[in-house]
Short mmCIF file of N, CA and C in Angstrom, two decimals:
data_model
loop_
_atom_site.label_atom_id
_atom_site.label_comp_id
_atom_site.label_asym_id
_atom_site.label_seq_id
_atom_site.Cartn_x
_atom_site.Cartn_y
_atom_site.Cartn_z
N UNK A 1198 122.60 368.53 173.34
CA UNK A 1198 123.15 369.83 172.97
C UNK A 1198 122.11 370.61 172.19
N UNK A 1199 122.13 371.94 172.41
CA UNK A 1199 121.01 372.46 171.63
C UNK A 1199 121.41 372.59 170.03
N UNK A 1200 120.25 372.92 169.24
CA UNK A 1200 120.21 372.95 168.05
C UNK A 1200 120.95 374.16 167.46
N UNK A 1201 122.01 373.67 166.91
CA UNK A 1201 122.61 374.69 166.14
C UNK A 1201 123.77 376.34 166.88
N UNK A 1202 124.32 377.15 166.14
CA UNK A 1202 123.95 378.43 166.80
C UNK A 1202 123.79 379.06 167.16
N UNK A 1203 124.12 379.67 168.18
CA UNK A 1203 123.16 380.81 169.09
C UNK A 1203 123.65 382.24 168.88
N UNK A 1204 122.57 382.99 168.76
CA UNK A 1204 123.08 384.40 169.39
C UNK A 1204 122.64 384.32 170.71
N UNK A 1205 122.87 385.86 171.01
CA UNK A 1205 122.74 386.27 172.52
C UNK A 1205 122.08 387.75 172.53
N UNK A 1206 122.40 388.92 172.90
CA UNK A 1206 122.10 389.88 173.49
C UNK A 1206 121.90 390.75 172.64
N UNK A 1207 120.68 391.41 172.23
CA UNK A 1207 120.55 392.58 171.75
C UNK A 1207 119.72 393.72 172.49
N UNK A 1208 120.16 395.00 172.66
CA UNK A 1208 119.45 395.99 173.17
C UNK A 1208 119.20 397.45 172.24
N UNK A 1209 117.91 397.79 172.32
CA UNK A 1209 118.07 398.48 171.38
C UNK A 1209 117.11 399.73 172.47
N UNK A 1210 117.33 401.13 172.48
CA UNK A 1210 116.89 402.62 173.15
C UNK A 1210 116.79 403.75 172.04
N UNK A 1211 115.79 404.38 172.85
CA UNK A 1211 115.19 405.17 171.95
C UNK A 1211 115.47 406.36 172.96
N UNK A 1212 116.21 407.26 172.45
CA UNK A 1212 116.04 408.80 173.40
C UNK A 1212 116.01 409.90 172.06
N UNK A 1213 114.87 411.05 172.83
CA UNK A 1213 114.72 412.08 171.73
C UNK A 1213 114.36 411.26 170.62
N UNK A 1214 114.97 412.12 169.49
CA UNK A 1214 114.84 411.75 167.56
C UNK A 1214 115.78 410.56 167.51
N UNK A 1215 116.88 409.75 168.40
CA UNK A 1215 117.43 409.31 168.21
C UNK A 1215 117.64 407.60 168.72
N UNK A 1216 117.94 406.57 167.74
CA UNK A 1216 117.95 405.29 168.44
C UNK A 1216 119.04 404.49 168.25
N UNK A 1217 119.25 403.59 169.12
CA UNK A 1217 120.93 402.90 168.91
C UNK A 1217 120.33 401.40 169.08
N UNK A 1218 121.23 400.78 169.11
CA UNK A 1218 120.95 399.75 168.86
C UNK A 1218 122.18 398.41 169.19
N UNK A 1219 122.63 397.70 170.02
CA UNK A 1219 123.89 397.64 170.21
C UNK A 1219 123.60 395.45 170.41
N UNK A 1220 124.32 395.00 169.68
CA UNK A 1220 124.58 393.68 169.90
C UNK A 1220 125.70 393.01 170.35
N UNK A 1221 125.92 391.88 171.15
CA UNK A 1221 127.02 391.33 171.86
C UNK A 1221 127.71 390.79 170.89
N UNK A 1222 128.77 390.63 170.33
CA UNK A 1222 129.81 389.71 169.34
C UNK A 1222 129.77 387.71 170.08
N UNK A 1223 129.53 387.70 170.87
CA UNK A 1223 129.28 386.24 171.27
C UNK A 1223 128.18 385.16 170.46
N UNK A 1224 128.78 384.15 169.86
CA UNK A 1224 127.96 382.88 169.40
C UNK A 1224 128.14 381.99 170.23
N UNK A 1225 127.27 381.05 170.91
CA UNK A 1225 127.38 379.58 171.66
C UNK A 1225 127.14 378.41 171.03
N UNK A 1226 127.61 377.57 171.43
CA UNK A 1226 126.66 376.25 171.19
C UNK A 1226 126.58 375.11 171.81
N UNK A 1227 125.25 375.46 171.92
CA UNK A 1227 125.37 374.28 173.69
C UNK A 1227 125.89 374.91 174.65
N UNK A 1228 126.98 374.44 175.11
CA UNK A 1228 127.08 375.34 176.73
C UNK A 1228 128.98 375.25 176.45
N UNK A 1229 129.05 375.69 175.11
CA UNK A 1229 130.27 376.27 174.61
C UNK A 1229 130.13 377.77 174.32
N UNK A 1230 130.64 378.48 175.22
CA UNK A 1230 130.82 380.07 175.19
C UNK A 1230 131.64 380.55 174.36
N UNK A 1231 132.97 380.03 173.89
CA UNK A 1231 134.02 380.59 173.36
C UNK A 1231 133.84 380.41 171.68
N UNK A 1232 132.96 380.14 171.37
CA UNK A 1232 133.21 379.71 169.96
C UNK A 1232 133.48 380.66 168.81
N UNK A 1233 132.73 382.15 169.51
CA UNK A 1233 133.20 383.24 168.35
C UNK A 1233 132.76 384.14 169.60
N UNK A 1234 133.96 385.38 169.57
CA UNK A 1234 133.45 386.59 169.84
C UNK A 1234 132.94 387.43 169.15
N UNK A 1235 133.27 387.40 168.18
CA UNK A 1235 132.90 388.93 166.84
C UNK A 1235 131.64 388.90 166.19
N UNK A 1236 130.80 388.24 166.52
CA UNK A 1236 129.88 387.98 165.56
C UNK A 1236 128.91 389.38 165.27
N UNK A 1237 128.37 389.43 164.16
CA UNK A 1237 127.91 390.96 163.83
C UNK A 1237 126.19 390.30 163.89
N UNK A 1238 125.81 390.94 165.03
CA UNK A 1238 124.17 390.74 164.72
C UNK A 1238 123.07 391.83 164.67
N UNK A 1239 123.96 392.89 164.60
CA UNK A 1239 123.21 394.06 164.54
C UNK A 1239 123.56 394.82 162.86
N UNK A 1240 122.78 395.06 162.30
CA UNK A 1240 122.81 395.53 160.60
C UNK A 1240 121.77 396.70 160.36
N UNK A 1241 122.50 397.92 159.30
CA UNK A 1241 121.70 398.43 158.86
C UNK A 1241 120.79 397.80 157.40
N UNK A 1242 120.09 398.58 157.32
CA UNK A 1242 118.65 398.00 156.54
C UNK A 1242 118.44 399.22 155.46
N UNK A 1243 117.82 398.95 154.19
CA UNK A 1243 117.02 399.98 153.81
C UNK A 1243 118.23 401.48 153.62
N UNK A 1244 118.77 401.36 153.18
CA UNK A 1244 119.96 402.91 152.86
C UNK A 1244 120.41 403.32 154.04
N UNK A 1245 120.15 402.32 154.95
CA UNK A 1245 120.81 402.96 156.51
C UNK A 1245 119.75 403.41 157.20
N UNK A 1246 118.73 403.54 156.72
CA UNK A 1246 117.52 404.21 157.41
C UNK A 1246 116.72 403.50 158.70
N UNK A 1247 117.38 402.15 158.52
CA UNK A 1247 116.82 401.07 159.53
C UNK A 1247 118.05 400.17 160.26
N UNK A 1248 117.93 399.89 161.09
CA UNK A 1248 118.44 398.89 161.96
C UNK A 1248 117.60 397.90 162.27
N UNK A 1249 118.43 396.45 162.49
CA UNK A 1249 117.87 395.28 162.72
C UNK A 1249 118.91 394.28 163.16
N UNK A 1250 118.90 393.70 164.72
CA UNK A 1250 119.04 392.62 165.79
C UNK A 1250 118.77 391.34 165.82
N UNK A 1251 119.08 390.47 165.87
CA UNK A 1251 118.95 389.29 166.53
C UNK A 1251 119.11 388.53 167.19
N UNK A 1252 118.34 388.18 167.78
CA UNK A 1252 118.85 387.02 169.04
C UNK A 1252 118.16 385.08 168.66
N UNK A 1253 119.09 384.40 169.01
CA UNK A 1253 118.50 383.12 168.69
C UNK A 1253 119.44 382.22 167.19
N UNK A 1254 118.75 381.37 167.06
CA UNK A 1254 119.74 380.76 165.95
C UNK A 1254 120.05 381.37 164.69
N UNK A 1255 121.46 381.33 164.69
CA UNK A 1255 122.11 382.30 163.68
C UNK A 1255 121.94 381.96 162.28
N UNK A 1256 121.56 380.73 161.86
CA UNK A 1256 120.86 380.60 160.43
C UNK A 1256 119.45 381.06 160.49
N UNK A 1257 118.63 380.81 161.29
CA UNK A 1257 116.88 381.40 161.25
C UNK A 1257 117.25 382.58 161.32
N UNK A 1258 118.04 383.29 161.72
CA UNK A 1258 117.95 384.65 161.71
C UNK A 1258 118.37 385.46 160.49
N UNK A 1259 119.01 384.98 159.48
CA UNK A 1259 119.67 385.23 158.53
C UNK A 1259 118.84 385.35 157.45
N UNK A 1260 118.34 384.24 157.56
CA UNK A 1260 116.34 383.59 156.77
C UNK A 1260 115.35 384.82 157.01
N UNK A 1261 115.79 385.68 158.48
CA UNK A 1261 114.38 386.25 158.37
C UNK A 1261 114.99 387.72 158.20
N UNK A 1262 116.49 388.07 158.33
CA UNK A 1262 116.62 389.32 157.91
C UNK A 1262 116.51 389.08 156.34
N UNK A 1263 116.69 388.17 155.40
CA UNK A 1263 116.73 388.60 154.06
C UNK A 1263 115.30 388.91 154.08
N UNK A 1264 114.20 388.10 154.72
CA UNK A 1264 113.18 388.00 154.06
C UNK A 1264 112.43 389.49 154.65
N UNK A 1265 112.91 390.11 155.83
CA UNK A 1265 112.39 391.46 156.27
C UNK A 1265 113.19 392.84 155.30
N UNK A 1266 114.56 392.10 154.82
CA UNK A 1266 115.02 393.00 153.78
C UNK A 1266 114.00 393.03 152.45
N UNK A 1267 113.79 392.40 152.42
CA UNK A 1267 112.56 392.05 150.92
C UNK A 1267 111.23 392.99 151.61
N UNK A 1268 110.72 392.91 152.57
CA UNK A 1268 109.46 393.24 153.09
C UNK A 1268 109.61 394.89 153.15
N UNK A 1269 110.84 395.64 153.81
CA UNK A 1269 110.75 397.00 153.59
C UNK A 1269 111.35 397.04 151.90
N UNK A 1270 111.75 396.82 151.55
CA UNK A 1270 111.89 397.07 149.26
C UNK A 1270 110.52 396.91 148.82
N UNK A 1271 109.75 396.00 149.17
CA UNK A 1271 108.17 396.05 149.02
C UNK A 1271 107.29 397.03 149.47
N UNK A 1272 108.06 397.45 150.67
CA UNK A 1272 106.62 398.67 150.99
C UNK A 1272 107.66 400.07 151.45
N UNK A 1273 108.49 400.29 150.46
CA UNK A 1273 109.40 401.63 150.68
C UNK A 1273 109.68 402.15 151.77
N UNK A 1274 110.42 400.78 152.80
CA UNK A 1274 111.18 401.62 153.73
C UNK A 1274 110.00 401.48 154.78
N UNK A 1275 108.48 401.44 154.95
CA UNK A 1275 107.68 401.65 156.02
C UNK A 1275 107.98 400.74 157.09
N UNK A 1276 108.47 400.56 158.37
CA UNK A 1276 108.89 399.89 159.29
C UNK A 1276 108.08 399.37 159.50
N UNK A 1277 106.80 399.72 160.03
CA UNK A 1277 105.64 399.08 160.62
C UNK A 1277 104.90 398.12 159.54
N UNK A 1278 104.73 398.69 158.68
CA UNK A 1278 104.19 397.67 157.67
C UNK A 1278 105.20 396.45 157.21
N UNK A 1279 106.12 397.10 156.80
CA UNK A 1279 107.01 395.60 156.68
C UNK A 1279 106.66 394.89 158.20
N UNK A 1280 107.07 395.09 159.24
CA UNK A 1280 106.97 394.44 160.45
C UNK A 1280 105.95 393.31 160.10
N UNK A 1281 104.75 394.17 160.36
CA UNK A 1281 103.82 393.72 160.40
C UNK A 1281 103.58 391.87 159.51
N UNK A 1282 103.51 392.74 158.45
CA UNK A 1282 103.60 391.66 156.73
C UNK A 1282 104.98 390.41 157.17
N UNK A 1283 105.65 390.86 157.73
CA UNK A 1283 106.70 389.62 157.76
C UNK A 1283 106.20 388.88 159.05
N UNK A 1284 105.57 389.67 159.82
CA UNK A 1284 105.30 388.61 161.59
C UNK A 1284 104.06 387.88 160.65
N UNK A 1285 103.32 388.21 160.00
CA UNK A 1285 101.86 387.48 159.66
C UNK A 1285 102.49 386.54 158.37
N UNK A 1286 103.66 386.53 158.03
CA UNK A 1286 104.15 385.54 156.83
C UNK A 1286 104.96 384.88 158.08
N UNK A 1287 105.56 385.14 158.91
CA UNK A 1287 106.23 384.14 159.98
C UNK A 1287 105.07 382.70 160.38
N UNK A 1288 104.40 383.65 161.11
CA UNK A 1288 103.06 382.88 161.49
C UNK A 1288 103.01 381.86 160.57
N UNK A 1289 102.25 381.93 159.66
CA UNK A 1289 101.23 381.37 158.88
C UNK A 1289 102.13 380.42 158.08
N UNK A 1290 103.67 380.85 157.57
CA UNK A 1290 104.53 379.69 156.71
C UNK A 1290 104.75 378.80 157.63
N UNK A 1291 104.67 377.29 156.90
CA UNK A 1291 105.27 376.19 157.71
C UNK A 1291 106.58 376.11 157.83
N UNK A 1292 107.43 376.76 156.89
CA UNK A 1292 108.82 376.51 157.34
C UNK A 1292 109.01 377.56 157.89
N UNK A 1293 108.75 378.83 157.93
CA UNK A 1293 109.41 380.00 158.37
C UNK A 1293 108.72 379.69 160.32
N UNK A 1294 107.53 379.21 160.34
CA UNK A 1294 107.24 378.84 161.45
C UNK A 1294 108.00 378.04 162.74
N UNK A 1295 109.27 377.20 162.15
CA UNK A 1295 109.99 376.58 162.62
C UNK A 1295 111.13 377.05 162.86
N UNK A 1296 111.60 378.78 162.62
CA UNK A 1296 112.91 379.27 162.62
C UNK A 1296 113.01 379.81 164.29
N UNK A 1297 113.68 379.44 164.90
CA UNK A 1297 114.18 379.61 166.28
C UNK A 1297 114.59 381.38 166.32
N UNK A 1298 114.34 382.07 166.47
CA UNK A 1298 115.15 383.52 166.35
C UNK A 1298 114.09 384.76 166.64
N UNK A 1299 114.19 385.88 167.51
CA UNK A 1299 113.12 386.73 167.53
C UNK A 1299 114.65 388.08 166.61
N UNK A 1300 113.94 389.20 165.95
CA UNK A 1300 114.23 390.83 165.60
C UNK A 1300 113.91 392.00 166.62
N UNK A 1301 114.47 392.42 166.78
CA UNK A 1301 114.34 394.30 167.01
C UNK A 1301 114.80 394.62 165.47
N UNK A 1302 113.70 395.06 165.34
CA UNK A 1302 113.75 396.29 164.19
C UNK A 1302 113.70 397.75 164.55
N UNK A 1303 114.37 398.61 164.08
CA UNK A 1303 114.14 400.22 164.83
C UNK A 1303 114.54 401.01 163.27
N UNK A 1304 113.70 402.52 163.53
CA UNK A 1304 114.13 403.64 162.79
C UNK A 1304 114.16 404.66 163.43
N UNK A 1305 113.90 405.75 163.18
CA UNK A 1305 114.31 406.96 164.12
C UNK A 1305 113.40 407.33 165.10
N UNK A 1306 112.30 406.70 164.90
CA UNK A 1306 110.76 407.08 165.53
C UNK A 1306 110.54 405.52 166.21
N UNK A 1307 110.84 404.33 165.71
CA UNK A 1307 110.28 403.57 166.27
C UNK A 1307 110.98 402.43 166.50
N UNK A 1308 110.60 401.45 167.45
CA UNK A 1308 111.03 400.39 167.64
C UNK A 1308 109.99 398.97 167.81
N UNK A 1309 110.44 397.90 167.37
CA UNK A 1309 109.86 397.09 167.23
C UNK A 1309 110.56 395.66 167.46
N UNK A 1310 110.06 394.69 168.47
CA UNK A 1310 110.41 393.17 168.30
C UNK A 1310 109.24 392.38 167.49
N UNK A 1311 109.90 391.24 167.19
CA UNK A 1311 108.83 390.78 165.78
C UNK A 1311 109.65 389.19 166.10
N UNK A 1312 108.14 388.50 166.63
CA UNK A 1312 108.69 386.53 166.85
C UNK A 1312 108.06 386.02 165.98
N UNK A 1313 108.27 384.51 166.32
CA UNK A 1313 107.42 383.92 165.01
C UNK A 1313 105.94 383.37 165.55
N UNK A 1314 105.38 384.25 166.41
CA UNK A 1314 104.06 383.73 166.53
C UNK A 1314 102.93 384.88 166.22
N UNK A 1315 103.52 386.05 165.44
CA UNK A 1315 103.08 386.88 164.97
C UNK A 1315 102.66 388.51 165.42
N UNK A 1316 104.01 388.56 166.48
CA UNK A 1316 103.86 389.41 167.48
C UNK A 1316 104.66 390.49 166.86
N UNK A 1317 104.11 391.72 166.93
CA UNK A 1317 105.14 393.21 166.68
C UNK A 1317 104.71 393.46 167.77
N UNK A 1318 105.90 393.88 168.65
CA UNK A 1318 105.99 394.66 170.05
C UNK A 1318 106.32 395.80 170.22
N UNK A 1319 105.60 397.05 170.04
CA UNK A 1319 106.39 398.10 170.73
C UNK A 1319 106.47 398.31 172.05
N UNK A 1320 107.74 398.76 172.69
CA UNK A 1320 107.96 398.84 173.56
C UNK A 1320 107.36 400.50 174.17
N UNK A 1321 106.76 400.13 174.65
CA UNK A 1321 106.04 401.46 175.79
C UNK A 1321 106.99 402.61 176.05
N UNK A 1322 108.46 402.69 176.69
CA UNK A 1322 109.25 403.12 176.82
C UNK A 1322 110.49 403.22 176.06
N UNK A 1323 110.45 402.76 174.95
CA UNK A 1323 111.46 403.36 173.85
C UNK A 1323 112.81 402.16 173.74
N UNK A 1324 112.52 401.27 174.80
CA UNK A 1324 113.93 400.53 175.18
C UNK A 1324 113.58 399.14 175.42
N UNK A 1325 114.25 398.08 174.97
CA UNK A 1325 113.53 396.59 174.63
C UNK A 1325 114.91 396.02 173.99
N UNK A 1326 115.08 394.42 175.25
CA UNK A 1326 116.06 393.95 175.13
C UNK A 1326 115.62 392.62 174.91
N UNK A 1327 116.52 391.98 173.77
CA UNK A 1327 115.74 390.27 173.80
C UNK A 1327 117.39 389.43 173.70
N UNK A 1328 117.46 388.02 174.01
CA UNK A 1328 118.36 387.19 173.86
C UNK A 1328 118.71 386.65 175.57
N UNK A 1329 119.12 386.17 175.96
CA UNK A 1329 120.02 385.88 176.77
C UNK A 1329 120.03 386.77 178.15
N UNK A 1330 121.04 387.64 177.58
CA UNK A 1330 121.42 388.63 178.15
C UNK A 1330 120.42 389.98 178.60
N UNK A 1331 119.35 389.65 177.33
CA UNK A 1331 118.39 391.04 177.08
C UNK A 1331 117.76 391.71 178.33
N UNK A 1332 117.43 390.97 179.41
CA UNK A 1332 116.93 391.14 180.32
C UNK A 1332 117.69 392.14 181.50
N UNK A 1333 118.71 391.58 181.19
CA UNK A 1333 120.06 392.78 181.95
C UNK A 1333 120.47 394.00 181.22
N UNK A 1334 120.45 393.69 180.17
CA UNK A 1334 120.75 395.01 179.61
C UNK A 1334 119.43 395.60 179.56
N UNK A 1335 118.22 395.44 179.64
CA UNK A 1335 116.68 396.42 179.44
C UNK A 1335 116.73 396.84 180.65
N UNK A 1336 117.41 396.03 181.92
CA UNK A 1336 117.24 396.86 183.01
C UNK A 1336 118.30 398.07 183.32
N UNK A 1337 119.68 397.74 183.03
CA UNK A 1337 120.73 398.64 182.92
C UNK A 1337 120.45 399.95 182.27
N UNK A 1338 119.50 399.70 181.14
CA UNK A 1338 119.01 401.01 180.24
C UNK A 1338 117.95 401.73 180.94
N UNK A 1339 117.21 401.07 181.37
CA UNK A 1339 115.92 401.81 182.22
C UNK A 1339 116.55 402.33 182.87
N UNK A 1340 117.15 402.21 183.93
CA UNK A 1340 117.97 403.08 185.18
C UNK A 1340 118.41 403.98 184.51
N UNK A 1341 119.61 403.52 183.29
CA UNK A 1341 120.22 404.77 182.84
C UNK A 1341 119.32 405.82 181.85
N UNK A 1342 118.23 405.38 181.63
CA UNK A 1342 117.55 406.46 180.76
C UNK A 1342 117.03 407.28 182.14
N UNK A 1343 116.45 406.63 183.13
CA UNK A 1343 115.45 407.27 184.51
C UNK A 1343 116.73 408.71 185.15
N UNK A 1344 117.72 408.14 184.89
CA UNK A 1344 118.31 409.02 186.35
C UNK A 1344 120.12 409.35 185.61
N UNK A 1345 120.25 409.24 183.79
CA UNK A 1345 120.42 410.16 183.37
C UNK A 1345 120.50 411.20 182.10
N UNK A 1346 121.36 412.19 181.63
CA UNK A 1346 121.19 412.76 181.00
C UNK A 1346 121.41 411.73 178.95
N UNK A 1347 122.44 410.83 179.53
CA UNK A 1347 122.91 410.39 178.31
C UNK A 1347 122.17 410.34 176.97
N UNK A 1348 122.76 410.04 175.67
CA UNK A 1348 122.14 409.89 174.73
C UNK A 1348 122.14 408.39 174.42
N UNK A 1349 121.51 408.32 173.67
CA UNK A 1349 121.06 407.07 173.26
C UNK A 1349 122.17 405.86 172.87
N UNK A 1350 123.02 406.35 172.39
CA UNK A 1350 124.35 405.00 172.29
C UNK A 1350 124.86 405.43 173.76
N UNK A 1351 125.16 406.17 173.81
CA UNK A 1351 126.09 406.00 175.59
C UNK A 1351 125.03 404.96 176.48
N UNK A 1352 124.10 405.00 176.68
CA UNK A 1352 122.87 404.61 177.05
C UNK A 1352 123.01 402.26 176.37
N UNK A 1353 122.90 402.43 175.77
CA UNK A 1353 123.15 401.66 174.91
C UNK A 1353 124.66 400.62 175.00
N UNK A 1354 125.23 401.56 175.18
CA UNK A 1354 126.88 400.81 175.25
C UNK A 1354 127.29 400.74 176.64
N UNK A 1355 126.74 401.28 177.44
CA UNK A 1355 126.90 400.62 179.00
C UNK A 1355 126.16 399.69 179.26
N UNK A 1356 124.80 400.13 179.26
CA UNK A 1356 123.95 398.83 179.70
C UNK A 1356 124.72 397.16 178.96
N UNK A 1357 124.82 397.10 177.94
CA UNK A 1357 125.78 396.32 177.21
C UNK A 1357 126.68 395.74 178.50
N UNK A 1358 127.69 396.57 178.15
CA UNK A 1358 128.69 396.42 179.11
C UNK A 1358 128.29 395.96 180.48
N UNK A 1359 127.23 396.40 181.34
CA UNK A 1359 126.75 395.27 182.23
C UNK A 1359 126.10 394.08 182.18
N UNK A 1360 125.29 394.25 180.91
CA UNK A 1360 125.19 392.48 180.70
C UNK A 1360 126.16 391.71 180.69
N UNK A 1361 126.87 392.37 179.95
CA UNK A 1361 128.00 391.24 180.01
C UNK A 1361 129.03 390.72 181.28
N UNK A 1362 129.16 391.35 182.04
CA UNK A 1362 129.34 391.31 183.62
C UNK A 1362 128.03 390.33 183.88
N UNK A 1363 127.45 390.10 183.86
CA UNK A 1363 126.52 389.46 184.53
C UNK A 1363 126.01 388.20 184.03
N UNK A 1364 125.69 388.15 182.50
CA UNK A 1364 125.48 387.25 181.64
C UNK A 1364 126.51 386.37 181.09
N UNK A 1365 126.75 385.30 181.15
CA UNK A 1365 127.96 384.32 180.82
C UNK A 1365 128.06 384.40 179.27
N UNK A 1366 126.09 384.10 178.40
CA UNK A 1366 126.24 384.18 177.56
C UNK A 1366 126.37 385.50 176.34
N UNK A 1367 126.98 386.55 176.85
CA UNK A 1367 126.61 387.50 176.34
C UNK A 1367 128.40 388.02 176.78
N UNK A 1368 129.14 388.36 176.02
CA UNK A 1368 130.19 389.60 175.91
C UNK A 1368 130.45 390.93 175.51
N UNK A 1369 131.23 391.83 175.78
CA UNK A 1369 131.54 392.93 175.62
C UNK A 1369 132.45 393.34 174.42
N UNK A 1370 132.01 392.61 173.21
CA UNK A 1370 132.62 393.04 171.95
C UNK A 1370 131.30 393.23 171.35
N UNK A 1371 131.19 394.55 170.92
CA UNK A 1371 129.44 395.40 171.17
C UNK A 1371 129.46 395.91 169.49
N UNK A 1372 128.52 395.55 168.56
CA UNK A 1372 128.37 396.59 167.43
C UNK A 1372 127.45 397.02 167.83
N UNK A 1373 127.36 398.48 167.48
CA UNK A 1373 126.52 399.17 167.70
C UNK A 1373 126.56 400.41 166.65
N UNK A 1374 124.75 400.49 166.36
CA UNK A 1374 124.60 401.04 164.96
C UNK A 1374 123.12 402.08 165.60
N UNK A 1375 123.70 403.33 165.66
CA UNK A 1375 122.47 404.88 165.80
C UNK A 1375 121.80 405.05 164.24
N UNK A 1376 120.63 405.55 164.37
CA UNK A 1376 119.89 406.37 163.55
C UNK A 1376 119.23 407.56 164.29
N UNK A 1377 119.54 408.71 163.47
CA UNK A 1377 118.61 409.99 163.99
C UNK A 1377 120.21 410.71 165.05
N UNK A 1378 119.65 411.40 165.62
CA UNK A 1378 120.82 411.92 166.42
C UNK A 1378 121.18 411.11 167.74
#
C-alpha cells in the first residue's frame, strides 16, 4: 500500500490580470478512493495576495506550505523569491528532501510549480496542472483557454469537472480560490 495520504488534482490558469486556482476535495490511500471527499488543498497565502496547491502526501505538503508561508513573511510577499529560497532549502535539507508532495504557487501575474528537486516551473502558457488528475485537467484548460472567451475560474472549474469524469482519483468537490479579476 502506498505511503500515507494522498492528494490528487490541482489546476491552476492564468487569463488577463487574473488567476484561479481550483483543487479536487478527494484524499486516497492506496487504492482506497472514498476516504474523504472535502479535503481543502487549495489556500490563500500572504493577506490573500497568494494562492497555493498541492498534490501528493498530505502531511509533506502541510510541512512545505508552513515552511513557504514563512518564506513569503521573509521576503514580503515576493512570489518568485520565496519560490525560489524554499525549492533550494527543499533540495539541499535532508529531511525536507524526503517529503513526497509538489506546489503551484500563483499571484496575479504569476504562476509557479515548485518539487523537491529544486525546480520552479513557470508555465509558458499561464496554465499548469500537477497530481493525478493534473494532466486532464491542463488539457481541458488549454482547449478551453484556445477556443474560448471564458475567464479564468469558469476556465478552471470545468476543466476540473472533466478530470474528474475521467480520473478515478480525482472528484468534483472543487475549492477554488481567484486573485486579480
Amino acid at each position: 500500500m502506498e505511503r500515507g495520504l494522498r492528494g490528487t488534482t490541482i489546476l491552476a490558469v492564468r487569463r488577463g490580470d487574473g488567476v484561479a486556482m481550483a483543487g479536487d476535495g478527494q484524499v486516497t490511500m492506496g487504492q482506497a478512493v472514498a476516504l474523504k471527499h472535502t479535503a481543502r488543498k487549495v489556500r490563500r497565502m500572504y493577506h490573500g495576495k497568494i494562492v497555493a496547491g498541492f498534490a501528493g502526501s498530505t502531511a509533506d505538503a502541510f510541512t512545505l506550505f508552513e515552511r513557504f508561508e514563512a518564506k513569503l513573511e521573509e521576503f514580503r510577499g515576493n512570489l518568485l523569491r520565496s519560490s525560489v529560497e524554499l525549492a533550494k532549502e527543499w533540495r539541499t535539507d535532508k529531511y525536507l528532501r524526503r517529503l513526497e508532495a509538489m506546489l503551484v504557487v500563483a499571484d496575479a501575474e504569476n504562476i509557479f510549480v515548485l518539487t523537491g528537486t529544486g525546480d520552479v516551473i513557470e508555465p509558458d502558457d499561464g496554465v499548469v496542472g500537477i497530481g493525478s488528475g493534473g494532466s486532464y485537467a491542463l488539457a481541458a484548460a488549454r482547449a478551453l483557454l484556445r477556443h474560448s472567451e471564458l475567464p479564468a475560474k469558469d476556465i478552471a472549474e470545468q476543466a476540473m469537472h472533466i478530470a474528474a469524469e475521467l480520473c478515478v482519483y480525482t472528484n468534483d468537490s472543487l475549492v477554488l480560490e481567484t486573485i486579480g479579476s
